[in-house]
């Protein structure tokens, strides 16, 4: 009888052992399944994060392109084939040797001044010693005295013979206005380099009244040289506009 009880007890132990092994196997299987499921969830989450990041980057690029296109639509700048005269919104800046009328040149200067004014506002930049007054073909720049705060009005438009008319004060102010514009443009470009990094390179370096080594002051018998200076100036302005269109403080 004792042997029978012992055999029964051994059988129960064996059964329980088998049951425990089966339970352990099922637990291990469930654990593997859970790990596999967790890995799948993690992969899906990682993929979702990657998609979210890609979407954010594409959205930012789209916004930048939209802003750039808006600026390009407002200020359409190019260089005419053949005579090399730069233009803004279809108005030529320079080109007296090609018989470009003063009304067109003055309008181009007004558009260029409006461009620089727009760039400065986008960059939240305040000009030092100057105030821009965009007024179409009769635009002006005010030179502000650093001590008294008094303003000297410089008229950014010309008329008549470019060289003979310089004998009169009004047209000397036109010379001074162009030089002042170049100085303001240089201020903006220096600011751009300071915030955008010294890896940025301006198209045409400005030194006093020279843009790309060419003076913005008209010289007798050198209309083409003055036109080149105007073109260099407009190309620098376009470069500044391109930076400002995507600038975020």
PDB file of C-alpha atoms in Angstrom:
ATOM      1  CA  UNK A   1       0.000   0.000   0.000  1.00  0.00           C
ATOM      2  CA  UNK A   2       2.895   2.325   0.798  1.00  0.00           C
ATOM      3  CA  UNK A   3       4.387   1.594  -2.612  1.00  0.00           C
ATOM      4  CA  UNK A   4       1.127   2.486  -4.292  1.00  0.00           C
ATOM      5  CA  UNK A   5       0.942   5.807  -2.458  1.00  0.00           C
ATOM      6  CA  UNK A   6       4.566   6.516  -3.337  1.00  0.00           C
ATOM      7  CA  UNK A   7       3.918   5.761  -6.988  1.00  0.00           C
ATOM      8  CA  UNK A   8       0.821   7.989  -6.961  1.00  0.00           C
ATOM      9  CA  UNK A   9       2.788  10.816  -5.347  1.00  0.00           C
ATOM     10  CA  UNK A  10       5.584  10.458  -7.901  1.00  0.00           C
ATOM     11  CA  UNK A  11       3.012  10.579 -10.677  1.00  0.00           C
ATOM     12  CA  UNK A  12       1.501  13.739  -9.269  1.00  0.00           C
ATOM     13  CA  UNK A  13       4.936  15.331  -8.981  1.00  0.00           C
ATOM     14  CA  UNK A  14       5.723  14.366 -12.569  1.00  0.00           C
ATOM     15  CA  UNK A  15       2.388  15.795 -13.727  1.00  0.00           C
ATOM     16  CA  UNK A  16       2.934  19.022 -11.838  1.00  0.00           C
ATOM     17  CA  UNK A  17       6.459  19.250 -13.220  1.00  0.00           C
ATOM     18  CA  UNK A  18       5.139  18.820 -16.756  1.00  0.00           C
ATOM     19  CA  UNK A  19       2.450  21.395 -16.107  1.00  0.00           C
ATOM     20  CA  UNK A  20       5.026  23.837 -14.761  1.00  0.00           C
ATOM     21  CA  UNK A  21       7.255  23.275 -17.786  1.00  0.00           C
ATOM     22  CA  UNK A  22       4.336  23.843 -20.135  1.00  0.00           C
ATOM     23  CA  UNK A  23       3.378  26.982 -18.218  1.00  0.00           C
ATOM     24  CA  UNK A  24       6.967  28.202 -18.361  1.00  0.00           C
ATOM     25  CA  UNK A  25       7.074  27.513 -22.091  1.00  0.00           C
ATOM     26  CA  UNK A  26       3.802  29.403 -22.620  1.00  0.00           C
ATOM     27  CA  UNK A  27       5.147  32.276 -20.496  1.00  0.00           C
ATOM     28  CA  UNK A  28       8.349  32.381 -22.517  1.00  0.00           C
ATOM     29  CA  UNK A  29       6.331  32.328 -25.725  1.00  0.00           C
ATOM     30  CA  UNK A  30       4.114  35.136 -24.480  1.00  0.00           C
ATOM     31  CA  UNK A  31       7.189  37.081 -23.409  1.00  0.00           C
ATOM     32  CA  UNK A  32       8.742  36.654 -26.849  1.00  0.00           C
ATOM     33  CA  UNK A  33       5.492  37.728 -28.465  1.00  0.00           C
ATOM     34  CA  UNK A  34       5.310  40.720 -26.147  1.00  0.00           C
ATOM     35  CA  UNK A  35       8.911  41.642 -26.956  1.00  0.00           C
ATOM     36  CA  UNK A  36       8.212  41.252 -30.663  1.00  0.00           C
ATOM     37  CA  UNK A  37       5.100  43.404 -30.310  1.00  0.00           C
ATOM     38  CA  UNK A  38       7.045  45.990 -28.328  1.00  0.00           C
ATOM     39  CA  UNK A  39       9.745  46.037 -31.005  1.00  0.00           C
ATOM     40  CA  UNK A  40       7.101  46.524 -33.682  1.00  0.00           C
ATOM     41  CA  UNK A  41       5.544  49.366 -31.698  1.00  0.00           C
ATOM     42  CA  UNK A  42       8.952  50.977 -31.198  1.00  0.00           C
ATOM     43  CA  UNK A  43       9.736  50.670 -34.915  1.00  0.00           C
ATOM     44  CA  UNK A  44       6.381  52.192 -35.790  1.00  0.00           C
ATOM     45  CA  UNK A  45       6.911  55.013 -33.299  1.00  0.00           C
ATOM     46  CA  UNK A  46      10.388  55.648 -34.697  1.00  0.00           C
ATOM     47  CA  UNK A  47       8.999  55.700 -38.230  1.00  0.00           C
ATOM     48  CA  UNK A  48       6.268  58.111 -37.112  1.00  0.00           C
ATOM     49  CA  UNK A  49       8.836  60.415 -35.495  1.00  0.00           C
ATOM     50  CA  UNK A  50      10.875  60.354 -38.687  1.00  0.00           C
ATOM     51  CA  UNK A  51       7.786  61.211 -40.737  1.00  0.00           C
ATOM     52  CA  UNK A  52       6.853  64.019 -38.349  1.00  0.00           C
ATOM     53  CA  UNK A  53      10.376  65.442 -38.560  1.00  0.00           C
ATOM     54  CA  UNK A  54      10.387  65.194 -42.357  1.00  0.00           C
ATOM     55  CA  UNK A  55       6.981  66.875 -42.529  1.00  0.00           C
ATOM     56  CA  UNK A  56       8.181  69.713 -40.289  1.00  0.00           C
ATOM     57  CA  UNK A  57      11.268  70.241 -42.438  1.00  0.00           C
ATOM     58  CA  UNK A  58       9.270  70.174 -45.676  1.00  0.00           C
ATOM     59  CA  UNK A  59       6.706  72.569 -44.219  1.00  0.00           C
ATOM     60  CA  UNK A  60       9.508  74.945 -43.220  1.00  0.00           C
ATOM     61  CA  UNK A  61      11.020  74.711 -46.711  1.00  0.00           C
ATOM     62  CA  UNK A  62       7.626  75.376 -48.282  1.00  0.00           C
ATOM     63  CA  UNK A  63       7.122  78.424 -46.082  1.00  0.00           C
ATOM     64  CA  UNK A  64      10.579  79.691 -47.014  1.00  0.00           C
ATOM     65  CA  UNK A  65       9.927  79.167 -50.727  1.00  0.00           C
ATOM     66  CA  UNK A  66       6.569  80.891 -50.481  1.00  0.00           C
ATOM     67  CA  UNK A  67       8.182  83.871 -48.792  1.00  0.00           C
ATOM     68  CA  UNK A  68      10.990  83.921 -51.345  1.00  0.00           C
ATOM     69  CA  UNK A  69       8.503  83.791 -54.205  1.00  0.00           C
ATOM     70  CA  UNK A  70       6.564  86.687 -52.697  1.00  0.00           C
ATOM     71  CA  UNK A  71       9.691  88.834 -52.565  1.00  0.00           C
ATOM     72  CA  UNK A  72      10.698  87.762 -56.062  1.00  0.00           C
ATOM     73  CA  UNK A  73       7.258  88.709 -57.328  1.00  0.00           C
ATOM     74  CA  UNK A  74       7.450  92.142 -55.713  1.00  0.00           C
ATOM     75  CA  UNK A  75      11.050  92.827 -56.778  1.00  0.00           C
ATOM     76  CA  UNK A  76      11.854  91.217 -60.108  1.00  0.00           C
ATOM     77  CA  UNK A  77      15.548  91.876 -60.779  1.00  0.00           C
ATOM     78  CA  UNK A  78      17.578  90.915 -63.820  1.00  0.00           C
ATOM     79  CA  UNK A  79      20.222  92.001 -66.314  1.00  0.00           C
ATOM     80  CA  UNK A  80      19.299  92.700 -69.918  1.00  0.00           C
ATOM     81  CA  UNK A  81      21.095  90.678 -72.554  1.00  0.00           C
ATOM     82  CA  UNK A  82      23.186  92.712 -74.938  1.00  0.00           C
ATOM     83  CA  UNK A  83      23.599  96.038 -73.166  1.00  0.00           C
ATOM     84  CA  UNK A  84      24.143  94.585 -69.660  1.00  0.00           C
ATOM     85  CA  UNK A  85      21.840  97.108 -68.000  1.00  0.00           C
ATOM     86  CA  UNK A  86      20.275  95.861 -64.763  1.00  0.00           C
ATOM     87  CA  UNK A  87      16.555  96.332 -64.235  1.00  0.00           C
ATOM     88  CA  UNK A  88      14.084  96.075 -61.390  1.00  0.00           C
ATOM     89  CA  UNK A  89      10.434  95.383 -62.148  1.00  0.00           C
ATOM     90  CA  UNK A  90      11.144  96.214 -65.786  1.00  0.00           C
ATOM     91  CA  UNK A  91      12.741  99.625 -65.069  1.00  0.00           C
ATOM     92  CA  UNK A  92      16.364 100.019 -66.098  1.00  0.00           C
ATOM     93  CA  UNK A  93      18.875 101.346 -63.582  1.00  0.00           C
ATOM     94  CA  UNK A  94      21.488 103.161 -65.643  1.00  0.00           C
ATOM     95  CA  UNK A  95      21.956 102.916 -69.387  1.00  0.00           C
ATOM     96  CA  UNK A  96      22.190 106.594 -70.312  1.00  0.00           C
ATOM     97  CA  UNK A  97      24.481 105.539 -73.176  1.00  0.00           C
ATOM     98  CA  UNK A  98      21.563 103.415 -74.405  1.00  0.00           C
ATOM     99  CA  UNK A  99      19.290 106.484 -74.213  1.00  0.00           C
ATOM    100  CA  UNK A 100      17.357 105.271 -71.176  1.00  0.00           C
ATOM    101  CA  UNK A 101      15.142 108.151 -70.065  1.00  0.00           C
ATOM    102  CA  UNK A 102      15.556 109.750 -66.654  1.00  0.00           C
ATOM    103  CA  UNK A 103      11.953 108.957 -65.757  1.00  0.00           C
ATOM    104  CA  UNK A 104      12.753 105.242 -66.049  1.00  0.00           C
ATOM    105  CA  UNK A 105      16.059 105.504 -64.171  1.00  0.00           C
ATOM    106  CA  UNK A 106      14.439 107.497 -61.367  1.00  0.00           C
ATOM    107  CA  UNK A 107      11.663 104.928 -61.064  1.00  0.00           C
ATOM    108  CA  UNK A 108      14.277 102.157 -60.903  1.00  0.00           C
ATOM    109  CA  UNK A 109      16.084 103.999 -58.106  1.00  0.00           C
ATOM    110  CA  UNK A 110      12.782 104.375 -56.267  1.00  0.00           C
ATOM    111  CA  UNK A 111      12.091 100.645 -56.582  1.00  0.00           C
ATOM    112  CA  UNK A 112      15.624  99.834 -55.402  1.00  0.00           C
ATOM    113  CA  UNK A 113      15.254 102.117 -52.395  1.00  0.00           C
ATOM    114  CA  UNK A 114      11.928 100.459 -51.556  1.00  0.00           C
ATOM    115  CA  UNK A 115      13.677  97.074 -51.789  1.00  0.00           C
ATOM    116  CA  UNK A 116      16.367  98.146 -49.320  1.00  0.00           C
ATOM    117  CA  UNK A 117      13.742  99.644 -47.021  1.00  0.00           C
ATOM    118  CA  UNK A 118      11.816  96.335 -47.143  1.00  0.00           C
ATOM    119  CA  UNK A 119      14.959  94.281 -46.432  1.00  0.00           C
ATOM    120  CA  UNK A 120      15.848  96.456 -43.430  1.00  0.00           C
ATOM    121  CA  UNK A 121      12.339  96.085 -41.985  1.00  0.00           C
ATOM    122  CA  UNK A 122      12.439  92.306 -42.488  1.00  0.00           C
ATOM    123  CA  UNK A 123      15.782  92.158 -40.673  1.00  0.00           C
ATOM    124  CA  UNK A 124      14.600  94.639 -38.000  1.00  0.00           C
ATOM    125  CA  UNK A 125      17.662  96.700 -38.866  1.00  0.00           C
ATOM    126  CA  UNK A 126      17.906 100.410 -38.068  1.00  0.00           C
ATOM    127  CA  UNK A 127      20.180 102.428 -40.341  1.00  0.00           C
ATOM    128  CA  UNK A 128      22.918 104.412 -38.671  1.00  0.00           C
ATOM    129  CA  UNK A 129      22.864 108.051 -39.745  1.00  0.00           C
ATOM    130  CA  UNK A 130      20.245 107.661 -42.480  1.00  0.00           C
ATOM    131  CA  UNK A 131      16.506 107.464 -43.036  1.00  0.00           C
ATOM    132  CA  UNK A 132      15.076 106.020 -46.263  1.00  0.00           C
ATOM    133  CA  UNK A 133      12.019 107.662 -47.812  1.00  0.00           C
ATOM    134  CA  UNK A 134      10.721 105.562 -50.739  1.00  0.00           C
ATOM    135  CA  UNK A 135       8.510 107.781 -52.932  1.00  0.00           C
ATOM    136  CA  UNK A 136       8.593 106.169 -56.352  1.00  0.00           C
ATOM    137  CA  UNK A 137      10.463 108.221 -58.942  1.00  0.00           C
ATOM    138  CA  UNK A 138      11.007 111.004 -56.385  1.00  0.00           C
ATOM    139  CA  UNK A 139      12.530 108.996 -53.553  1.00  0.00           C
ATOM    140  CA  UNK A 140      14.823 110.549 -50.990  1.00  0.00           C
ATOM    141  CA  UNK A 141      17.362 109.671 -48.338  1.00  0.00           C
ATOM    142  CA  UNK A 142      17.809 111.762 -45.225  1.00  0.00           C
ATOM    143  CA  UNK A 143      21.275 112.037 -43.738  1.00  0.00           C
ATOM    144  CA  UNK A 144      20.916 112.462 -39.976  1.00  0.00           C
ATOM    145  CA  UNK A 145      23.487 114.511 -38.085  1.00  0.00           C
ATOM    146  CA  UNK A 146      24.710 112.381 -35.179  1.00  0.00           C
ATOM    147  CA  UNK A 147      25.064 115.386 -32.851  1.00  0.00           C
ATOM    148  CA  UNK A 148      22.119 117.630 -33.653  1.00  0.00           C
ATOM    149  CA  UNK A 149      19.731 115.116 -35.182  1.00  0.00           C
ATOM    150  CA  UNK A 150      19.157 117.519 -38.085  1.00  0.00           C
ATOM    151  CA  UNK A 151      18.273 115.905 -41.412  1.00  0.00           C
ATOM    152  CA  UNK A 152      19.769 116.754 -44.789  1.00  0.00           C
ATOM    153  CA  UNK A 153      17.517 115.666 -47.656  1.00  0.00           C
ATOM    154  CA  UNK A 154      19.280 113.900 -50.534  1.00  0.00           C
ATOM    155  CA  UNK A 155      17.198 113.464 -53.681  1.00  0.00           C
ATOM    156  CA  UNK A 156      17.612 110.059 -55.320  1.00  0.00           C
ATOM    157  CA  UNK A 157      16.569 111.192 -58.787  1.00  0.00           C
ATOM    158  CA  UNK A 158      18.192 113.083 -61.628  1.00  0.00           C
ATOM    159  CA  UNK A 159      17.283 114.916 -64.805  1.00  0.00           C
ATOM    160  CA  UNK A 160      18.824 116.556 -67.846  1.00  0.00           C
ATOM    161  CA  UNK A 161      22.473 116.102 -68.723  1.00  0.00           C
ATOM    162  CA  UNK A 162      24.037 113.942 -66.052  1.00  0.00           C
ATOM    163  CA  UNK A 163      27.358 115.758 -66.048  1.00  0.00           C
ATOM    164  CA  UNK A 164      26.588 119.398 -66.830  1.00  0.00           C
ATOM    165  CA  UNK A 165      23.730 119.341 -64.333  1.00  0.00           C
ATOM    166  CA  UNK A 166      26.152 118.392 -61.578  1.00  0.00           C
ATOM    167  CA  UNK A 167      27.184 122.059 -61.509  1.00  0.00           C
ATOM    168  CA  UNK A 168      23.882 122.738 -59.740  1.00  0.00           C
ATOM    169  CA  UNK A 169      23.252 121.867 -56.060  1.00  0.00           C
ATOM    170  CA  UNK A 170      20.156 119.780 -56.778  1.00  0.00           C
ATOM    171  CA  UNK A 171      22.108 117.369 -58.942  1.00  0.00           C
ATOM    172  CA  UNK A 172      25.043 117.240 -56.558  1.00  0.00           C
ATOM    173  CA  UNK A 173      22.484 115.990 -54.048  1.00  0.00           C
ATOM    174  CA  UNK A 174      21.669 113.208 -56.511  1.00  0.00           C
ATOM    175  CA  UNK A 175      25.335 112.162 -56.444  1.00  0.00           C
ATOM    176  CA  UNK A 176      25.293 112.325 -52.648  1.00  0.00           C
ATOM    177  CA  UNK A 177      22.045 110.333 -52.539  1.00  0.00           C
ATOM    178  CA  UNK A 178      23.527 107.508 -54.616  1.00  0.00           C
ATOM    179  CA  UNK A 179      26.588 107.410 -52.363  1.00  0.00           C
ATOM    180  CA  UNK A 180      24.297 107.403 -49.317  1.00  0.00           C
ATOM    181  CA  UNK A 181      22.311 104.521 -50.793  1.00  0.00           C
ATOM    182  CA  UNK A 182      25.500 102.516 -51.274  1.00  0.00           C
ATOM    183  CA  UNK A 183      26.486 103.243 -47.671  1.00  0.00           C
ATOM    184  CA  UNK A 184      23.085 102.075 -46.413  1.00  0.00           C
ATOM    185  CA  UNK A 185      23.345  98.951 -48.554  1.00  0.00           C
ATOM    186  CA  UNK A 186      26.785  98.267 -47.101  1.00  0.00           C
ATOM    187  CA  UNK A 187      25.371  98.592 -43.562  1.00  0.00           C
ATOM    188  CA  UNK A 188      22.705  95.990 -44.334  1.00  0.00           C
ATOM    189  CA  UNK A 189      25.188  93.598 -45.953  1.00  0.00           C
ATOM    190  CA  UNK A 190      27.549  93.850 -43.002  1.00  0.00           C
ATOM    191  CA  UNK A 191      24.634  93.088 -40.692  1.00  0.00           C
ATOM    192  CA  UNK A 192      23.707  90.052 -42.814  1.00  0.00           C
ATOM    193  CA  UNK A 193      27.256  88.709 -42.636  1.00  0.00           C
ATOM    194  CA  UNK A 194      27.286  89.244 -38.857  1.00  0.00           C
ATOM    195  CA  UNK A 195      24.079  87.233 -38.311  1.00  0.00           C
ATOM    196  CA  UNK A 196      24.460  84.765 -41.162  1.00  0.00           C
ATOM    197  CA  UNK A 197      28.090  83.820 -40.619  1.00  0.00           C
ATOM    198  CA  UNK A 198      31.317  84.866 -42.267  1.00  0.00           C
ATOM    199  CA  UNK A 199      30.920  82.032 -44.781  1.00  0.00           C
ATOM    200  CA  UNK A 200      28.560  84.395 -46.621  1.00  0.00           C
ATOM    201  CA  UNK A 201      30.174  86.291 -49.451  1.00  0.00           C
ATOM    202  CA  UNK A 202      28.631  89.412 -50.920  1.00  0.00           C
ATOM    203  CA  UNK A 203      28.594  89.591 -54.730  1.00  0.00           C
ATOM    204  CA  UNK A 204      30.350  92.969 -54.937  1.00  0.00           C
ATOM    205  CA  UNK A 205      32.347  94.444 -52.074  1.00  0.00           C
ATOM    206  CA  UNK A 206      31.590  98.048 -51.175  1.00  0.00           C
ATOM    207  CA  UNK A 207      34.328 100.517 -50.301  1.00  0.00           C
ATOM    208  CA  UNK A 208      33.161 104.102 -49.808  1.00  0.00           C
ATOM    209  CA  UNK A 209      31.483 105.062 -53.116  1.00  0.00           C
ATOM    210  CA  UNK A 210      32.740 102.021 -55.016  1.00  0.00           C
ATOM    211  CA  UNK A 211      30.739  98.865 -55.622  1.00  0.00           C
ATOM    212  CA  UNK A 212      32.833  96.041 -56.986  1.00  0.00           C
ATOM    213  CA  UNK A 213      35.633  98.545 -57.573  1.00  0.00           C
ATOM    214  CA  UNK A 214      33.437 100.882 -59.652  1.00  0.00           C
ATOM    215  CA  UNK A 215      32.306 104.303 -58.410  1.00  0.00           C
ATOM    216  CA  UNK A 216      28.597 105.024 -58.198  1.00  0.00           C
ATOM    217  CA  UNK A 217      29.439 108.671 -58.950  1.00  0.00           C
ATOM    218  CA  UNK A 218      28.983 109.363 -62.672  1.00  0.00           C
ATOM    219  CA  UNK A 219      32.135 110.424 -64.507  1.00  0.00           C
ATOM    220  CA  UNK A 220      32.167 112.445 -67.722  1.00  0.00           C
ATOM    221  CA  UNK A 221      32.236 110.237 -70.809  1.00  0.00           C
ATOM    222  CA  UNK A 222      31.916 107.039 -68.758  1.00  0.00           C
ATOM    223  CA  UNK A 223      28.212 106.197 -68.896  1.00  0.00           C
ATOM    224  CA  UNK A 224      28.973 102.496 -69.216  1.00  0.00           C
ATOM    225  CA  UNK A 225      31.102 102.592 -66.060  1.00  0.00           C
ATOM    226  CA  UNK A 226      28.281 104.236 -64.106  1.00  0.00           C
ATOM    227  CA  UNK A 227      25.815 101.696 -65.529  1.00  0.00           C
ATOM    228  CA  UNK A 228      28.120  98.913 -64.327  1.00  0.00           C
ATOM    229  CA  UNK A 229      28.211 100.446 -60.842  1.00  0.00           C
ATOM    230  CA  UNK A 230      24.406 100.584 -60.861  1.00  0.00           C
ATOM    231  CA  UNK A 231      24.261  96.940 -61.931  1.00  0.00           C
ATOM    232  CA  UNK A 232      26.662  95.881 -59.175  1.00  0.00           C
ATOM    233  CA  UNK A 233      24.578  97.819 -56.667  1.00  0.00           C
ATOM    234  CA  UNK A 234      21.366  96.137 -57.766  1.00  0.00           C
ATOM    235  CA  UNK A 235      22.985  92.680 -57.643  1.00  0.00           C
ATOM    236  CA  UNK A 236      24.091  93.334 -54.054  1.00  0.00           C
ATOM    237  CA  UNK A 237      20.558  94.476 -53.223  1.00  0.00           C
ATOM    238  CA  UNK A 238      19.155  91.262 -54.731  1.00  0.00           C
ATOM    239  CA  UNK A 239      21.574  89.215 -52.611  1.00  0.00           C
ATOM    240  CA  UNK A 240      20.397  91.023 -49.483  1.00  0.00           C
ATOM    241  CA  UNK A 241      16.779  90.423 -50.472  1.00  0.00           C
ATOM    242  CA  UNK A 242      17.406  86.697 -50.939  1.00  0.00           C
ATOM    243  CA  UNK A 243      18.847  86.437 -47.435  1.00  0.00           C
ATOM    244  CA  UNK A 244      16.082  88.506 -45.851  1.00  0.00           C
ATOM    245  CA  UNK A 245      13.353  86.428 -47.498  1.00  0.00           C
ATOM    246  CA  UNK A 246      14.280  83.396 -45.386  1.00  0.00           C
ATOM    247  CA  UNK A 247      15.599  85.199 -42.303  1.00  0.00           C
ATOM    248  CA  UNK A 248      14.116  84.337 -38.932  1.00  0.00           C
ATOM    249  CA  UNK A 249      15.492  86.213 -35.887  1.00  0.00           C
TER     250      UNK A 249
END
